[in-house]
Coordinates of C-alpha atoms in Angstrom, one line a residue:
M1 CA 114.8 64.7 208.2
I2 CA 113.2 68.2 208.5
A3 CA 114.8 69.1 205.3
R4 CA 113.6 66.5 203.3
Q5 CA 110.1 67.2 204.1
L6 CA 110.6 70.6 203.3
C7 CA 111.8 69.7 200.0
M8 CA 108.9 67.6 199.5
R9 CA 106.4 69.9 200.4
Q10 CA 108.0 72.6 198.1
S11 CA 108.1 70.3 195.1
R12 CA 104.6 69.4 195.6
Q13 CA 103.3 73.0 195.7
L14 CA 105.6 73.7 192.4
G15 CA 103.8 70.6 190.6
A16 CA 100.3 72.1 191.9
F17 CA 101.3 75.5 190.5
N18 CA 102.3 74.1 187.0
R19 CA 99.1 72.1 186.8
Q20 CA 97.0 75.1 187.5
A21 CA 99.1 77.1 184.8
R22 CA 98.8 74.4 182.3
T23 CA 94.7 74.1 183.0
L24 CA 94.2 78.1 182.8
N25 CA 96.3 78.0 179.5
S26 CA 93.9 75.3 178.1
L27 CA 90.8 77.1 179.2
N28 CA 92.2 80.5 177.8
R29 CA 92.4 78.7 174.4
F30 CA 88.9 77.6 174.3
F31 CA 87.5 80.8 175.7
S32 CA 89.8 83.1 173.5
T33 CA 88.0 85.4 170.9
E34 CA 91.1 86.4 169.1
P35 CA 92.0 84.4 166.0
P36 CA 95.5 82.7 166.4
I37 CA 96.6 84.0 163.0
D38 CA 96.0 87.5 161.8
T39 CA 93.9 87.0 158.5
T40 CA 93.2 90.8 157.7
V41 CA 96.2 90.8 155.2
Q42 CA 96.0 88.1 152.3
T43 CA 98.4 88.0 149.5
R44 CA 97.5 87.7 145.9
I45 CA 98.3 84.2 146.0
Q46 CA 95.9 83.3 148.7
E47 CA 93.1 85.2 147.2
R48 CA 93.5 83.4 143.9
A49 CA 93.9 80.0 145.3
A50 CA 90.7 80.6 147.3
E51 CA 89.0 81.7 144.5
I52 CA 89.7 78.5 142.5
E53 CA 88.9 76.3 145.2
A54 CA 85.5 77.8 145.8
R55 CA 84.6 77.8 142.2
Y56 CA 85.4 74.0 142.1
Q57 CA 84.0 73.0 145.3
N58 CA 80.7 74.7 144.6
D59 CA 80.3 72.9 141.5
V60 CA 77.8 69.9 141.9
F61 CA 78.7 66.8 139.7
P62 CA 75.6 64.7 138.5
E63 CA 75.4 61.3 139.6
R64 CA 76.2 59.9 136.1
V65 CA 79.7 61.7 136.3
S66 CA 82.1 58.9 137.5
R67 CA 84.7 59.3 140.1
R68 CA 87.2 59.3 137.3
R69 CA 85.8 62.6 136.0
A70 CA 85.8 64.1 139.4
A71 CA 89.6 63.3 139.6
Q72 CA 90.2 64.8 136.2
M73 CA 88.7 68.0 137.3
A74 CA 90.5 68.0 140.6
W75 CA 93.8 67.5 138.7
K76 CA 93.1 70.4 136.5
A77 CA 92.2 72.4 139.3
Q78 CA 95.7 71.7 140.7
D79 CA 97.4 72.4 137.5
E80 CA 95.8 75.9 137.1
R81 CA 96.7 76.7 140.8
R82 CA 100.1 75.7 139.9
Y83 CA 100.3 77.8 136.6
E84 CA 98.7 81.0 138.5
F85 CA 101.5 80.6 141.2
H86 CA 104.3 80.5 138.6
S87 CA 103.1 83.3 136.8
L88 CA 103.4 85.4 139.8
G89 CA 106.5 87.7 140.5
S90 CA 109.2 89.3 138.6
T91 CA 111.2 87.9 135.6
V92 CA 114.9 88.2 136.2
T93 CA 116.8 88.6 132.8
D94 CA 120.3 89.0 134.0
A95 CA 120.8 86.2 136.6
Y96 CA 124.0 84.9 137.9
K97 CA 124.7 81.4 136.8
P98 CA 127.9 79.6 138.4
E99 CA 128.5 77.7 135.3
D100 CA 129.0 80.8 133.1
I101 CA 132.7 81.4 134.8
I102 CA 133.6 78.1 133.6
R103 CA 131.9 77.8 130.3
N104 CA 132.7 81.7 129.2
P105 CA 135.0 83.1 131.4
P106 CA 135.7 86.7 131.2
R107 CA 138.7 88.3 129.2
P108 CA 141.1 90.7 130.6
S109 CA 139.2 93.6 128.9
D110 CA 136.0 92.4 130.7
V111 CA 137.6 93.4 134.1
S112 CA 135.5 95.9 135.9
L113 CA 135.0 97.1 139.5
E114 CA 131.6 95.9 139.1
L115 CA 132.6 92.4 138.1
L116 CA 135.0 92.2 141.0
L117 CA 132.6 93.6 143.7
A118 CA 130.0 91.0 142.5
S119 CA 132.7 88.3 142.9
Q120 CA 133.3 89.3 146.3
T121 CA 137.2 89.8 145.9
H122 CA 137.2 92.9 148.3
L123 CA 136.3 91.0 151.4
G124 CA 139.5 90.3 153.6
H125 CA 139.9 88.6 156.9
S126 CA 139.5 90.0 160.3
T127 CA 141.9 92.7 161.4
S128 CA 143.4 90.5 164.0
R129 CA 144.9 88.0 161.3
W130 CA 146.2 90.7 158.8
N131 CA 149.7 90.9 157.7
P132 CA 151.2 94.5 157.7
Q133 CA 152.9 94.1 154.5
N134 CA 149.3 94.2 152.8
S135 CA 148.5 97.8 153.9
R136 CA 148.9 99.3 150.8
Y137 CA 146.2 96.8 149.2
I138 CA 143.6 97.7 152.2
F139 CA 140.7 100.2 151.5
G140 CA 139.6 100.3 154.8
I141 CA 137.6 98.3 157.9
R142 CA 134.2 97.6 158.1
D143 CA 132.7 95.4 161.1
G144 CA 136.1 94.1 161.9
I145 CA 137.1 92.9 158.4
H146 CA 139.4 94.5 156.2
I147 CA 138.4 95.9 152.9
I148 CA 140.7 95.3 149.7
S149 CA 140.8 98.0 147.5
L150 CA 139.3 97.1 144.1
D151 CA 141.2 99.7 142.1
V152 CA 144.5 97.9 143.3
T153 CA 143.0 94.5 142.6
A154 CA 141.9 95.3 138.8
A155 CA 145.5 96.9 138.1
Y156 CA 147.3 94.0 139.4
L157 CA 144.8 91.7 137.7
R158 CA 145.6 93.4 134.0
R159 CA 149.3 93.3 135.2
A160 CA 149.1 89.6 135.6
A161 CA 147.1 88.7 132.6
K162 CA 149.6 90.6 130.4
V163 CA 152.8 88.6 132.0
V164 CA 150.6 85.3 131.2
E165 CA 149.8 86.5 127.6
E166 CA 153.5 87.4 127.0
V167 CA 154.8 83.9 128.2
A168 CA 152.2 82.1 126.2
A169 CA 153.3 84.2 123.2
R170 CA 156.9 83.1 123.6
G171 CA 156.1 79.3 123.8
G172 CA 156.4 79.2 127.5
L173 CA 155.4 76.6 129.9
I174 CA 152.6 77.9 132.3
L175 CA 151.6 75.6 135.2
F176 CA 148.2 76.5 137.3
V177 CA 148.2 75.3 140.9
G178 CA 144.9 75.3 142.8
T179 CA 144.9 72.3 145.8
R180 CA 141.8 74.0 147.8
K181 CA 138.5 72.0 147.7
G182 CA 136.3 73.5 144.9
Q183 CA 139.1 74.9 142.9
K184 CA 139.7 71.8 140.4
R185 CA 137.3 72.9 137.9
Y186 CA 138.6 76.4 137.6
V187 CA 142.2 75.2 137.5
V188 CA 141.6 72.7 134.8
R189 CA 139.5 75.1 132.6
A190 CA 142.4 77.8 132.9
A191 CA 145.1 75.5 131.8
E192 CA 143.0 74.2 129.0
L193 CA 142.6 77.7 127.7
A194 CA 146.3 78.6 128.0
K195 CA 147.6 75.0 126.7
G196 CA 149.2 74.7 130.0
Y197 CA 149.5 72.3 132.8
H198 CA 147.6 72.0 136.2
I199 CA 147.8 70.6 139.7
F200 CA 144.7 70.4 141.8
E201 CA 145.6 67.7 144.5
R202 CA 148.7 68.3 146.1
W203 CA 152.3 69.6 145.2
I204 CA 154.8 67.0 145.9
P205 CA 157.9 68.6 147.4
G206 CA 160.9 68.3 145.6
S207 CA 159.5 68.4 142.3
L208 CA 161.7 71.3 141.1
T209 CA 164.6 71.0 143.5
N210 CA 164.8 67.3 143.0
G211 CA 162.9 66.7 139.9
Q212 CA 165.2 64.0 138.1
Q213 CA 164.1 61.5 141.0
I214 CA 160.5 62.6 141.1
L215 CA 159.5 63.5 137.7
G216 CA 162.2 61.6 135.7
H217 CA 159.8 59.0 134.5
C218 CA 157.5 61.6 133.0
E219 CA 157.1 61.5 129.2
A220 CA 158.3 64.5 127.2
K221 CA 158.5 65.4 123.7
V222 CA 159.6 67.8 120.9
V223 CA 157.4 69.9 118.9
N224 CA 157.9 72.4 116.1
C225 CA 156.7 76.1 115.9
V226 CA 153.1 74.9 115.2
D227 CA 153.0 72.5 118.0
E228 CA 153.6 69.1 115.8
E229 CA 155.8 66.3 117.6
I230 CA 159.0 65.6 116.1
P231 CA 159.5 61.8 116.9
K232 CA 163.1 61.4 116.0
F233 CA 164.1 63.2 119.3
A234 CA 162.3 61.0 121.6
E235 CA 165.0 58.8 122.5
S236 CA 167.3 61.9 123.3
L237 CA 165.0 63.2 125.8
K238 CA 165.6 60.3 128.0
E239 CA 168.7 61.3 129.7
R240 CA 167.7 65.1 129.5
S241 CA 167.1 66.8 132.7
V242 CA 163.3 67.4 133.8
I243 CA 161.5 70.3 132.1
K244 CA 160.7 73.1 134.7
P245 CA 157.9 75.6 134.0
D246 CA 158.3 79.2 132.9
L247 CA 155.5 80.6 134.8
V248 CA 153.6 79.3 137.9
V249 CA 150.0 80.4 138.7
C250 CA 149.0 79.7 142.4
L251 CA 145.6 80.3 143.6
N252 CA 146.2 79.5 147.0
P253 CA 149.6 80.4 148.2
I254 CA 149.1 79.9 151.8
E255 CA 148.8 76.2 151.2
N256 CA 151.6 75.9 148.7
V257 CA 154.5 77.6 150.5
V258 CA 156.8 74.8 149.5
L259 CA 156.1 75.4 145.9
L260 CA 156.8 78.9 146.0
H261 CA 160.1 78.3 147.9
E262 CA 161.2 76.0 145.3
C263 CA 160.1 78.5 142.4
G264 CA 162.3 81.1 144.0
L265 CA 165.5 78.6 144.2
N266 CA 164.7 77.9 140.6
N267 CA 164.2 81.4 139.6
V268 CA 160.6 80.6 138.4
P269 CA 158.2 83.5 138.2
T270 CA 154.9 83.2 140.3
I271 CA 151.6 84.6 140.3
G272 CA 149.5 84.2 143.3
V273 CA 146.0 85.5 145.0
I274 CA 147.3 87.3 148.2
D275 CA 144.7 87.8 150.9
T276 CA 144.9 90.1 153.9
D277 CA 146.4 87.3 155.9
A278 CA 149.1 86.1 153.3
D279 CA 152.6 87.1 152.5
P280 CA 152.8 89.1 149.3
T281 CA 156.6 88.7 149.1
R282 CA 156.5 85.0 148.4
V283 CA 155.2 85.6 144.7
T284 CA 156.7 87.6 142.1
Y285 CA 153.2 89.0 140.7
P286 CA 150.7 89.3 143.4
I287 CA 147.0 89.9 142.9
P288 CA 145.2 91.1 146.1
A289 CA 141.8 89.6 146.4
N290 CA 139.7 87.0 148.6
D291 CA 141.2 83.4 148.2
D292 CA 138.1 82.0 150.2
S293 CA 135.5 82.9 147.5
M294 CA 135.0 80.3 144.8
R295 CA 133.4 83.1 142.5
A296 CA 136.4 85.4 143.0
I297 CA 138.8 82.5 142.1
G298 CA 136.7 81.6 139.0
V299 CA 137.1 85.1 137.9
I300 CA 140.8 85.4 138.4
A301 CA 141.6 82.1 136.8
G302 CA 139.2 82.6 133.8
V303 CA 140.9 85.9 133.1
L304 CA 144.4 84.5 133.4
G305 CA 143.1 81.5 131.1
R306 CA 142.0 83.7 128.5
A307 CA 145.0 85.9 128.4
G308 CA 147.1 82.6 128.0
Q309 CA 144.6 81.8 125.0
A310 CA 145.3 85.1 123.4
G311 CA 149.2 84.4 123.6
Q312 CA 148.9 81.1 122.2
E313 CA 146.7 82.3 119.2
R314 CA 149.1 85.2 118.5
R315 CA 152.1 82.7 118.7
L316 CA 150.5 80.3 116.1
E317 CA 149.5 83.1 113.8
N318 CA 153.2 84.5 113.7
A319 CA 154.4 80.9 113.3
K320 CA 152.3 80.4 110.1
N321 CA 153.9 83.6 108.6
G322 CA 157.4 82.7 109.6
I323 CA 157.9 84.9 112.5
L324 CA 159.1 83.4 115.9
M325 CA 159.1 85.5 118.7
Y326 CA 161.6 83.1 120.6
E327 CA 165.0 81.3 119.7
P328 CA 164.3 77.8 118.5
I329 CA 166.1 74.9 119.9
K330 CA 169.0 73.5 117.7
V331 CA 169.9 70.0 117.4
K332 CA 173.2 70.1 119.4
D333 CA 171.1 71.5 122.4
L334 CA 169.3 68.2 122.5
L335 CA 172.1 65.9 122.1
S336 CA 175.2 65.4 124.2
P337 CA 178.6 65.6 122.3
E338 CA 178.9 61.7 121.7
E339 CA 175.3 61.6 120.2
L340 CA 176.0 64.6 118.2
A341 CA 179.1 63.1 116.6
E342 CA 177.4 59.8 116.0
L343 CA 174.8 61.7 114.2
E344 CA 177.0 63.5 112.3
E345 CA 179.0 60.3 111.2
R346 CA 175.7 58.6 110.5
E347 CA 174.5 61.7 108.3
K348 CA 178.2 61.6 106.2
N349 CA 177.5 57.9 105.8
N350 CA 173.9 58.4 104.5
A351 CA 175.3 61.3 102.1
A352 CA 178.1 58.8 100.8
A353 CA 175.9 56.2 100.1
T354 CA 173.3 58.4 98.5
T355 CA 176.3 59.9 96.3
A356 CA 177.3 56.3 95.4
D357 CA 173.6 55.2 94.6
M358 CA 173.4 58.2 92.2
A359 CA 176.5 57.7 90.4
E360 CA 175.5 54.1 89.8
I361 CA 172.2 55.1 88.5
A362 CA 173.6 57.7 86.2
N363 CA 176.1 54.9 84.8
Q364 CA 173.3 52.6 84.1
L365 CA 171.6 55.4 82.2
D366 CA 174.6 56.1 79.9
E367 CA 175.0 52.3 79.2
A368 CA 171.2 52.3 78.2
A369 CA 171.7 55.3 76.0
K370 CA 174.7 53.7 74.3
I371 CA 172.9 50.4 73.6
I372 CA 169.9 52.4 72.1
A373 CA 172.5 54.2 69.8
A374 CA 174.0 51.0 68.7
N375 CA 170.7 49.6 67.8
N376 CA 169.8 52.4 65.7
V377 CA 173.0 52.4 63.6
E378 CA 172.5 48.7 62.8
T379 CA 169.1 48.9 61.7
P380 CA 168.9 51.8 59.0
K381 CA 166.0 53.6 58.7
E382 CA 163.5 52.8 56.0
T383 CA 163.4 55.7 53.2
E384 CA 160.2 56.2 51.6
R385 CA 160.5 55.7 47.6
P386 CA 158.8 58.2 45.6
T387 CA 155.8 56.8 43.7
K388 CA 155.6 57.7 40.0
A389 CA 152.5 59.5 38.6
A390 CA 150.2 56.7 37.1
E391 CA 150.7 56.8 33.0
P392 CA 147.6 56.5 30.9
Q393 CA 147.4 53.1 29.4
A394 CA 146.5 52.3 25.9
E395 CA 142.9 51.1 25.2
Q396 CA 143.3 47.3 24.3
P397 CA 140.5 46.0 21.9
S398 CA 138.4 44.1 23.9
T399 CA 138.1 40.5 22.9
Q400 CA 134.8 39.8 24.4
A401 CA 131.6 39.6 22.3
Q402 CA 129.6 42.7 22.4
T403 CA 125.8 42.3 22.9
P404 CA 123.1 44.2 20.9
E405 CA 122.3 46.0 23.8
S406 CA 125.8 47.3 24.3
L407 CA 126.1 48.2 20.8
A408 CA 123.3 50.6 21.0
K409 CA 124.5 52.2 24.1
D410 CA 127.7 53.2 22.3
Q411 CA 126.1 54.6 19.4

């Protein structure tokens, strides 16, 4: 009982103290002589706005001016203030636009330390998450974060671009993989430039080791050296094994360990973006860089896509000149022995039929020539008779009676 009364007494005292504090604060607010905001420093925008408002507020509109005119003048003043506001500040000429990386990706010759630094490729993970195998790629530590050496990144990126260009120049199949959120557009754009293929959602486990069951229904086609389809081999590809890529570019190797493992089992070379917490031994050609920055991923994917585009252009140019940088596939490589024997027999039958048709046509032509020769013998040619020279005929006496006019003319 005593404790409850004591608590009640203390609570009442605290409530009275709070009321007194609130009363003093309200009184101080009314009797204070200091302004709540420091108005000694005014910016150029505030001065210009105050000047415009004062000019239009001092204008006295006559009574004949309607409310519509007043609204127009107020709107004009607002537009002038907006124009004055936008005219302030500096003009940025070389601004960063995220869409430029997709529309016009950089080329391998455009790779520089400034570009990599602006793309945040040098930022790694915290020192507690690092993989000791990446020690040769690390430049130093800053605020508990590993800093990747940009010289190493530039050198490895140029090497990977050279690999992509040579594979594309030899007609190889390039697969771009990026399954993280936000990497879809960069992956698709790189695949379009290199005329390759892309995966941006999920890698299906077993697509390489058990590809006949997973990808057996996918359509395939045979093309010539200038990428023109040859439709007569479409049926023979149904029973052929699934086509495997010649190079895989993985932008997030940590999430696609199964893909890299299958590539290793099938001897498929890989290119991967390796951060400080990734294992560089899982890929064939590592690129040490920040895999969490979308700008860094866009720059790397764009450079590799441009390299593939250069290789495709070189391959088509050589093909037009009759130069092939790879061994073309022969017919016996596409068909089984039974199908090859059937095709040879069909070609022999076609050749025999063609020979018979040609002999029959030749016989018909001979018979027609003989008939024409016989007709010429039966109807001799008409010889042209020589025309004799016209002999002068003797004048015969005219039996007609001559008129006096004709006699005068004769005389």
